[in-house]
GROMACS .gro file of C-alpha atoms in nm:
model
  117
    1GLN     CA    1  12.739   0.369   5.083
    2VAL     CA    2  12.550   0.564   4.819
    3GLN     CA    3  12.221   0.402   4.707
    4LEU     CA    4  11.927   0.495   4.491
    5VAL     CA    5  11.650   0.233   4.501
    6GLU     CA    6  11.347   0.264   4.274
    7SER     CA    7  11.020   0.100   4.355
    8GLY     CA    8  10.655   0.111   4.256
    9GLY     CA    9  10.671  -0.019   3.904
   10GLY     CA   10  10.437  -0.286   3.776
   11LEU     CA   11  10.177  -0.381   3.529
   12VAL     CA   12   9.891  -0.145   3.470
   13GLN     CA   13   9.612  -0.094   3.211
   14PRO     CA   14   9.600   0.206   2.981
   15GLY     CA   15   9.453   0.500   3.167
   16GLY     CA   16   9.575   0.374   3.499
   17SER     CA   17   9.811   0.521   3.747
   18LEU     CA   18  10.130   0.427   3.927
   19ARG     CA   19  10.356   0.610   4.175
   20LEU     CA   20  10.722   0.546   4.151
   21SER     CA   21  10.950   0.606   4.448
   22CYS     CA   22  11.327   0.645   4.459
   23ALA     CA   23  11.481   0.617   4.806
   24ALA     CA   24  11.820   0.770   4.845
   25SER     CA   25  12.085   0.708   5.110
   26GLY     CA   26  12.453   0.769   5.168
   27PHE     CA   27  12.468   1.125   5.041
   28ALA     CA   28  12.327   1.472   5.097
   29PHE     CA   29  11.998   1.417   4.916
   30GLY     CA   30  11.877   1.774   4.979
   31SER     CA   31  12.168   1.915   4.788
   32TYR     CA   32  12.095   1.716   4.474
   33HIS     CA   33  11.869   1.777   4.181
   34MET     CA   34  11.671   1.467   4.101
   35PHE     CA   35  11.565   1.320   3.766
   36TRP     CA   36  11.353   1.044   3.633
   37TYR     CA   37  11.460   0.877   3.309
   38ARG     CA   38  11.306   0.591   3.116
   39GLN     CA   39  11.430   0.343   2.866
   40ALA     CA   40  11.226   0.111   2.649
   41PRO     CA   41  11.375  -0.190   2.470
   42GLY     CA   42  11.575  -0.086   2.173
   43LYS     CA   43  11.543   0.282   2.269
   44GLU     CA   44  11.768   0.545   2.416
   45ARG     CA   45  11.738   0.647   2.782
   46ASP     CA   46  11.528   0.962   2.786
   47LEU     CA   47  11.464   1.230   3.045
   48VAL     CA   48  11.110   1.216   3.179
   49ALA     CA   49  11.111   1.475   3.462
   50SER     CA   50  11.342   1.673   3.687
   51ILE     CA   51  11.306   1.852   4.016
   52SER     CA   52  11.544   2.099   4.183
   53SER     CA   53  11.704   2.030   4.513
   54GLY     CA   54  11.449   2.237   4.704
   55GLY     CA   55  11.154   2.100   4.506
   56VAL     CA   56  11.053   2.431   4.356
   57LEU     CA   57  11.163   2.392   3.990
   58LYS     CA   58  11.007   2.107   3.795
   59ARG     CA   59  11.042   2.009   3.432
   60TYR     CA   60  10.874   1.747   3.218
   61ALA     CA   61  10.922   1.590   2.882
   62ASP     CA   62  10.646   1.695   2.639
   63SER     CA   63  10.535   1.332   2.614
   64VAL     CA   64  10.434   1.318   2.982
   65LYS     CA   65  10.349   1.675   3.060
   66GLY     CA   66  10.005   1.702   3.218
   67ARG     CA   67  10.004   1.334   3.310
   68PHE     CA   68  10.310   1.288   3.533
   69THR     CA   69  10.412   1.479   3.849
   70ILE     CA   70  10.747   1.474   4.006
   71SER     CA   71  10.788   1.555   4.375
   72ARG     CA   72  11.031   1.504   4.657
   73ASP     CA   73  11.037   1.473   5.029
   74ASN     CA   74  11.382   1.574   5.153
   75ALA     CA   75  11.301   1.469   5.509
   76LYS     CA   76  11.250   1.112   5.372
   77ASN     CA   77  11.531   1.127   5.117
   78THR     CA   78  11.285   1.027   4.851
   79VAL     CA   79  11.175   1.145   4.509
   80TYR     CA   80  10.846   1.038   4.348
   81LEU     CA   81  10.693   1.019   4.013
   82GLN     CA   82  10.316   1.012   4.003
   83MET     CA   83  10.208   0.877   3.667
   84ASN     CA   84   9.846   0.912   3.564
   85SER     CA   85   9.660   0.840   3.238
   86LEU     CA   86   9.923   0.593   3.144
   87LYS     CA   87   9.968   0.489   2.787
   88PRO     CA   88  10.129   0.183   2.625
   89GLU     CA   89  10.416   0.406   2.508
   90ASP     CA   90  10.501   0.477   2.866
   91THR     CA   91  10.621   0.120   2.902
   92ALA     CA   92  10.984   0.127   3.001
   93ASN     CA   93  11.231   0.077   3.276
   94TYR     CA   94  11.231   0.397   3.485
   95TYR     CA   95  11.552   0.515   3.644
   96CYS     CA   96  11.624   0.765   3.921
   97ARG     CA   97  11.918   0.998   3.890
   98ALA     CA   98  12.078   1.231   4.153
   99ASP     CA   99  12.292   1.514   4.029
  100LEU     CA  100  12.491   1.790   4.181
  101SER     CA  101  12.519   2.055   3.911
  102GLY     CA  102  12.871   2.029   3.772
  103GLY     CA  103  12.950   1.749   4.016
  104THR     CA  104  12.863   1.399   4.136
  105VAL     CA  105  12.596   1.190   3.959
  106TYR     CA  106  12.431   0.874   4.096
  107TRP     CA  107  12.197   0.633   3.923
  108GLY     CA  108  11.954   0.374   4.050
  109GLN     CA  109  11.900   0.035   3.886
  110GLY     CA  110  11.550   0.098   3.762
  111THR     CA  111  11.197  -0.021   3.806
  112GLN     CA  112  10.985  -0.164   3.527
  113VAL     CA  113  10.660  -0.009   3.418
  114THR     CA  114  10.445  -0.200   3.176
  115VAL     CA  115  10.124  -0.047   3.036
  116THR     CA  116   9.910  -0.291   2.846
  117SER     CA  117   9.553  -0.416   2.808
   0.00000   0.00000   0.00000
């Protein structure tokens, strides 16, 4: 059965750090591009970062560039999002997405990140 399970969210002060993980199972993880999205209350779900199947190509939203780092460990079927210098506007539910280009897409259920003093 296909699963994407996010973890690592929580409450953190501005300027702090969190590392999110997304553990995948039930499909060929190493063949999929991976994405992190986030959605704040009353807002659209926006792309935060992406990483190619081999981990070479990475892209970031302007709002997080220089602060967040996406990575993956295909041996562990896991994608990560290291979040540094967190800001209150980073508060959102963060979702993992697996995507074969032109093919199958899977979503996780999200993990909450709250940045507040």
